[in-house]
C-alpha positions as CSV (number, residue, x, y, z in Angstrom):
1,M,12.2,-18.3,19.6
2,P,9.0,-20.0,18.4
3,G,9.6,-23.0,16.2
4,P,8.4,-23.0,12.5
5,A,4.8,-23.6,11.7
6,F,4.0,-26.7,9.8
7,T,1.3,-27.5,7.3
8,E,-0.9,-30.6,7.3
9,S,1.3,-32.0,4.6
10,G,4.3,-31.7,6.9
11,G,6.3,-28.9,5.1
12,A,7.3,-25.8,7.0
13,A,5.0,-22.9,6.1
14,E,7.0,-20.1,7.7
15,P,9.6,-18.3,5.5
16,P,13.1,-18.7,6.9
17,L,13.4,-15.2,8.2
18,A,15.4,-15.8,11.3
19,E,17.8,-18.2,9.6
20,S,18.3,-16.0,6.6
21,Y,18.9,-12.7,8.5
22,L,20.6,-14.1,11.6
23,D,23.8,-12.2,11.0
24,L,21.8,-8.9,10.7
25,L,20.0,-9.7,13.9
26,R,23.2,-10.4,15.7
27,R,25.0,-7.4,14.3
28,G,22.0,-5.2,15.3
29,G,22.1,-6.5,18.8
30,I,18.3,-7.1,18.5
31,A,17.9,-3.4,19.1
32,A,15.2,-1.1,17.7
33,P,16.0,0.1,14.2
34,A,17.0,3.7,14.7
35,D,15.8,6.1,11.9
36,G,16.7,9.2,13.9
37,R,13.1,10.2,14.5
38,A,11.6,7.3,16.5
39,A,10.3,8.3,19.9
40,A,7.4,7.3,22.1
41,V,4.6,6.4,19.7
42,Q,1.1,7.8,20.4
43,E,-1.9,5.8,19.1
44,R,-4.3,8.0,17.1
45,E,-7.5,7.5,15.1
46,L,-7.2,8.6,11.5
47,P,-9.9,11.0,10.1
48,L,-13.0,9.0,9.6
49,I,-15.2,9.8,6.6
50,D,-18.5,8.3,5.5
51,V,-18.3,7.9,1.7
52,A,-21.7,6.4,1.2
53,C,-22.8,9.4,-0.8
54,L,-19.9,9.0,-3.2
55,M,-20.4,5.3,-3.6
56,G,-24.1,5.9,-4.3
57,A,-23.2,8.5,-6.9
58,A,-20.7,6.0,-8.4
59,S,-23.4,3.4,-8.8
60,G,-26.0,5.8,-10.2
61,G,-27.6,7.0,-6.9
62,G,-29.4,10.3,-6.6
63,E,-27.3,11.8,-3.7
64,S,-27.0,15.6,-3.8
65,E,-24.0,17.3,-5.3
66,A,-23.6,19.3,-2.1
67,S,-23.2,16.1,0.0
68,A,-20.7,14.7,-2.5
69,A,-18.7,17.9,-2.6
70,A,-18.6,18.1,1.3
71,C,-17.4,14.5,1.4
72,A,-14.7,15.2,-1.2
73,D,-13.5,18.3,0.6
74,A,-13.3,16.3,3.9
75,M,-11.1,13.7,2.1
76,A,-9.0,16.5,0.6
77,R,-8.3,18.0,4.0
78,A,-7.3,14.6,5.4
79,A,-5.1,14.0,2.3
80,S,-3.4,17.3,2.8
81,E,-2.9,17.1,6.6
82,W,-2.4,13.4,7.1
83,G,-2.0,11.7,3.7
84,F,-4.2,9.0,5.2
85,F,-7.8,8.6,6.2
86,Q,-10.4,6.0,7.0
87,V,-13.7,5.5,5.1
88,T,-17.0,3.9,6.1
89,G,-20.0,3.4,3.9
90,H,-17.7,2.0,1.3
91,G,-19.9,-1.0,0.4
92,V,-17.2,-3.6,0.9
93,G,-19.1,-6.1,3.2
94,R,-17.6,-7.5,6.4
95,G,-18.5,-11.0,5.2
96,L,-16.5,-10.6,2.1
97,L,-13.4,-9.4,4.0
98,E,-13.8,-12.3,6.4
99,R,-13.8,-14.7,3.5
100,L,-10.7,-13.0,2.2
101,R,-9.0,-13.4,5.6
102,A,-9.8,-17.1,5.7
103,E,-8.4,-17.6,2.1
104,Q,-5.3,-15.6,3.1
105,A,-4.7,-17.9,6.1
106,R,-5.1,-20.9,3.9
107,L,-2.7,-19.5,1.3
108,F,0.0,-18.6,3.7
109,R,-0.2,-21.9,5.5
110,L,1.0,-23.7,2.4
111,P,4.6,-25.1,2.5
112,F,7.2,-22.4,2.0
113,E,8.6,-24.3,-1.0
114,T,5.2,-24.2,-2.6
115,K,4.7,-20.5,-2.0
116,A,8.2,-19.7,-3.2
117,G,8.0,-21.8,-6.3
118,A,7.7,-20.0,-9.7
119,G,4.2,-21.5,-10.4
120,L,1.9,-20.4,-7.7
121,L,0.2,-17.1,-8.5
122,N,2.8,-16.5,-11.2
123,G,5.7,-16.2,-8.9
124,S,4.3,-13.2,-7.1
125,Y,5.4,-14.4,-3.7
126,R,8.0,-12.4,-1.8
127,W,9.3,-12.5,1.8
128,G,11.9,-10.6,3.9
129,S,14.1,-8.1,2.2
130,P,16.6,-9.5,-0.4
131,T,18.7,-6.3,-0.4
132,A,18.7,-5.8,3.4
133,T,22.2,-4.9,4.8
134,S,20.9,-3.9,8.3
135,L,17.9,-4.2,10.5
136,R,16.7,-0.9,9.2
137,H,16.1,-2.5,5.8
138,L,14.6,-5.8,7.0
139,S,10.8,-6.5,6.6
140,W,9.5,-9.4,8.8
141,S,6.7,-10.3,6.4
142,E,5.6,-12.3,3.4
143,A,3.2,-11.3,0.6
144,F,1.7,-12.1,-2.8
145,H,1.7,-9.0,-5.0
146,V,-0.7,-10.0,-7.7
147,P,-1.6,-8.0,-10.9
148,L,-5.4,-7.7,-11.3
149,A,-5.0,-9.1,-14.9
150,S,-3.9,-12.4,-13.3
151,I,-6.9,-12.5,-11.0
152,S,-9.5,-11.7,-13.7
153,G,-8.1,-14.3,-16.0
154,R,-6.9,-11.9,-18.7
155,T,-3.5,-13.5,-18.3
156,A,-2.7,-17.1,-17.3
157,C,-2.2,-17.5,-13.6
158,D,-1.8,-20.7,-11.6
159,F,-3.9,-20.7,-8.4
160,G,-3.2,-24.4,-7.8
161,D,-5.9,-25.9,-5.7
162,L,-7.0,-22.5,-4.5
163,G,-9.8,-21.9,-6.9
164,S,-11.9,-20.3,-4.2
165,L,-9.1,-17.8,-3.6
166,R,-9.3,-16.5,-7.2
167,C,-13.1,-15.9,-6.8
168,V,-12.7,-14.0,-3.5
169,M,-9.7,-12.0,-4.7
170,Q,-11.6,-11.0,-7.8
171,E,-14.7,-9.9,-5.8
172,V,-12.5,-8.0,-3.3
173,A,-10.5,-6.3,-6.1
174,E,-13.7,-5.2,-7.8
175,A,-15.1,-3.8,-4.6
176,M,-11.9,-2.0,-3.6
177,S,-11.6,-0.7,-7.2
178,R,-14.9,1.1,-6.8
179,V,-13.7,2.6,-3.5
180,A,-10.4,3.7,-5.0
181,K,-11.9,5.2,-8.1
182,A,-14.6,7.1,-6.2
183,A,-12.0,8.5,-3.8
184,A,-9.6,9.4,-6.5
185,V,-12.2,11.2,-8.6
186,A,-13.5,13.0,-5.6
187,L,-10.0,14.1,-4.5
188,A,-9.1,15.2,-8.0
189,G,-12.4,17.0,-8.4
190,S,-11.8,18.9,-5.1
191,L,-8.5,20.3,-6.5
192,L,-9.9,21.0,-10.0
193,R,-12.8,23.0,-8.5
194,Q,-10.2,25.2,-6.9
195,E,-8.1,25.4,-10.0
196,Q,-10.7,25.7,-12.7
197,G,-14.1,26.0,-11.0
198,S,-15.1,22.7,-12.7
199,Q,-15.1,19.0,-11.9
200,Q,-15.6,17.8,-15.5
201,E,-12.1,16.5,-16.0
202,A,-12.1,14.6,-12.7
203,A,-14.4,11.8,-14.0
204,A,-11.6,10.4,-16.2
205,F,-9.0,10.6,-13.4
206,P,-6.5,9.0,-13.1
207,A,-5.7,8.5,-16.7
208,G,-4.5,5.1,-17.8
209,C,-5.9,3.1,-14.8
210,D,-8.1,0.1,-15.4
211,E,-8.5,-3.5,-14.2
212,T,-5.3,-4.5,-16.2
213,T,-2.9,-2.0,-14.5
214,C,-3.7,-2.2,-10.8
215,F,-2.5,-4.7,-8.1
216,L,-3.9,-6.5,-5.1
217,R,-1.3,-7.4,-2.4
218,L,-2.0,-10.0,0.3
219,N,0.2,-9.5,3.3
220,R,1.1,-11.6,6.3
221,Y,3.3,-10.5,9.2
222,P,4.4,-13.5,11.2
223,A,4.7,-13.2,15.0
224,C,8.3,-12.0,15.5
225,P,10.3,-13.1,18.6
226,F,12.0,-9.6,18.5
227,G,8.6,-7.9,18.6
228,A,8.6,-4.1,18.2
229,D,12.4,-4.2,17.7
230,T,11.8,-5.3,14.1
231,F,9.9,-3.8,11.2
232,G,7.1,-5.9,9.7
233,L,7.4,-3.5,6.7
234,V,10.2,-1.0,6.5
235,P,9.3,2.8,6.3
236,H,8.3,3.7,2.8
237,T,5.8,5.7,0.6
238,D,3.6,4.0,-2.0
239,S,4.5,4.5,-5.6
240,D,0.9,4.5,-6.9
241,F,-1.9,7.1,-7.1
242,L,-3.9,5.8,-4.2
243,T,-4.0,2.7,-1.9
244,V,-7.0,1.1,-0.2
245,L,-6.1,-1.1,2.7
246,C,-8.1,-3.6,4.8
247,Q,-6.4,-4.9,8.0
248,D,-7.3,-7.1,10.9
249,Q,-7.4,-5.8,14.5
250,V,-3.9,-6.7,15.5
251,G,-2.5,-3.3,14.7
252,G,1.0,-2.3,13.9
253,L,0.6,0.3,11.1
254,Q,2.3,3.6,11.9
255,L,2.7,6.8,9.8
256,M,4.7,9.9,10.0
257,K,2.7,12.9,11.3
258,D,4.4,16.2,12.3
259,A,7.8,14.6,12.2
260,R,6.8,11.8,14.7
261,W,5.5,8.3,14.3
262,V,1.9,7.8,15.0
263,A,0.3,4.4,15.6
264,V,-3.0,3.9,13.7
265,K,-5.8,2.5,15.8
266,P,-7.6,-0.2,13.9
267,H,-11.3,0.4,13.2
268,P,-13.4,-2.8,12.6
269,D,-15.7,-1.4,9.9
270,A,-13.3,1.0,8.1
271,L,-11.0,0.8,5.1
272,I,-7.8,2.9,5.1
273,V,-7.0,5.1,2.1
274,N,-3.6,6.7,1.6
275,I,-2.1,9.0,-1.0
276,G,0.7,7.6,-3.2
277,D,3.6,9.4,-4.8
278,L,1.8,9.8,-8.1
279,F,-1.1,11.6,-6.5
280,Q,1.3,13.9,-4.6
281,A,3.0,14.8,-7.9
282,W,-0.3,15.3,-9.7
283,S,-1.7,17.5,-6.9
284,N,1.5,19.7,-7.0
285,N,2.3,18.5,-3.4
286,R,-1.1,19.5,-2.0
287,Y,-1.9,15.9,-1.1
288,K,0.9,14.1,0.8
289,S,2.3,10.7,0.2
290,V,3.3,10.0,3.7
291,E,6.0,7.7,5.0
292,H,4.5,4.7,6.8
293,K,5.6,1.3,8.2
294,V,4.4,-1.8,10.0
295,V,5.9,-2.8,13.4
296,A,6.2,-6.5,14.0
297,N,4.2,-8.1,16.8
298,A,5.9,-10.5,19.3
299,K,2.8,-12.7,19.8
300,A,0.3,-12.4,17.0
301,E,0.4,-12.7,13.3
302,R,-1.2,-9.9,11.3
303,F,-3.0,-10.0,8.0
304,S,-3.9,-7.2,5.6
305,A,-4.8,-6.7,1.9
306,A,-4.0,-3.6,-0.2
307,Y,-5.4,-2.5,-3.5
308,F,-3.0,-0.3,-5.5
309,L,-4.5,2.2,-8.0
310,C,-1.8,2.3,-10.7
311,P,-1.8,3.5,-14.3
312,S,-0.2,1.7,-17.2
313,Y,3.6,2.1,-17.4
314,D,3.4,4.4,-20.4
315,A,0.8,6.7,-18.9
316,P,2.0,10.2,-18.1
317,V,1.3,11.3,-14.5
318,G,0.3,14.8,-15.4
319,N,-0.8,17.5,-12.9
320,C,-3.8,19.4,-11.7
321,G,-2.5,22.8,-13.0
322,E,0.6,24.8,-13.7
323,P,3.1,25.6,-12.4
324,S,4.1,22.2,-11.3
325,P,7.3,21.5,-9.3
326,Y,7.8,18.2,-11.3
327,R,8.9,17.6,-14.8
328,S,6.8,15.4,-17.0
329,F,7.2,11.6,-16.4
330,T,5.4,8.3,-16.9
331,F,4.7,5.7,-14.3
332,G,7.1,3.3,-16.0
333,E,9.9,5.8,-15.7
334,Y,9.1,6.4,-12.1
335,R,9.1,2.7,-11.3
336,R,12.4,2.1,-13.1
337,K,14.1,4.9,-11.2
338,V,12.8,3.6,-7.8
339,Q,14.1,0.1,-8.6
340,E,17.4,1.5,-9.7
341,D,17.8,3.6,-6.6
342,V,17.0,0.7,-4.3
343,K,19.5,-1.5,-6.1
344,T,22.3,1.0,-6.0
345,T,21.7,2.9,-2.7
346,G,19.5,0.5,-0.7
347,R,16.7,3.0,-0.4
348,K,13.9,4.6,-2.4
349,I,14.4,8.3,-3.3
350,G,11.2,8.8,-5.3
351,L,9.7,12.1,-6.1
352,P,12.8,14.3,-5.5
353,N,14.4,12.7,-8.6
354,F,11.7,14.3,-10.7
355,L,11.7,17.9,-9.4
356,K,12.2,20.4,-12.3
357,Q,15.2,22.0,-10.6
358,H,17.1,18.7,-11.0
359,Y,16.8,18.9,-14.8
360,P,17.7,21.5,-17.6
361,P,14.8,23.3,-19.2
362,Q,13.0,21.2,-21.9
């Protein structure tokens, strides 16, 4: 097993994953976590969509409505069939993402005690899986899950000596926000055209989302001596409307497609977009919030950054048209139920809790 990485100041930078979960690793026999569906994993390329026409429209360009509608419909097909797709022409420059990658490396090289302290980035650091009772629940990773309000300065947030990190995170968040908003409006508009023959309501979608309600998550997956036998991030669905992800070229992201795990082939110039639970509910299950995971790498660390398009906690999720299979609920209610289920059962249940058949008529 590799020894811990040390910072220039002498403190260990690596979170104590092996030490903290040694009993789980021993009990698991260092065997692959069995979820009942894992088999030989095929590497696939996600649908690749050029969204330059949408980004131009979002910034006041003169692209034709036909081009924008065709792009939106391509995303809608991918959201229905895959729940994931890749976008190019997104306007998030490679230079900016490389700056973010350098700042991430600097951040995660800080001593573990500094990262885990309550002060840095308002205590948004997390590592491993506090509730893990088996290898199936263990995530071999560390992350900072930061509210955008903390990045923009709307709320106090301690960046320590990492002032340049704040600037880069804010620039990345603003750029990814434009991508997320353009994709969400286009996807909503595609359904509303089918439902009502109009896209007028899509411009305000999703309701309750702004720079104070969304999140930017910086992820690092340390090299794991148990390699593909360990999850970097356990299988899950996202609890937001939509996620925009940038990742390095190490790979490891897998998603469920046709009841089998599919490995996502990294694309150097693309961002990944995936549907979250709230969008699946809003779309009446036409768009799919697909289970996905990260597989640990035995030799290389992996970095990624994810932008989560979330509404305010009191915002109703709504739907694109009736009848809907889901009862009315807010994002806050959804989050509380997810947290309650994880605490009591060890796993997320999610949308099935909010199906109308589970509740008496209102």
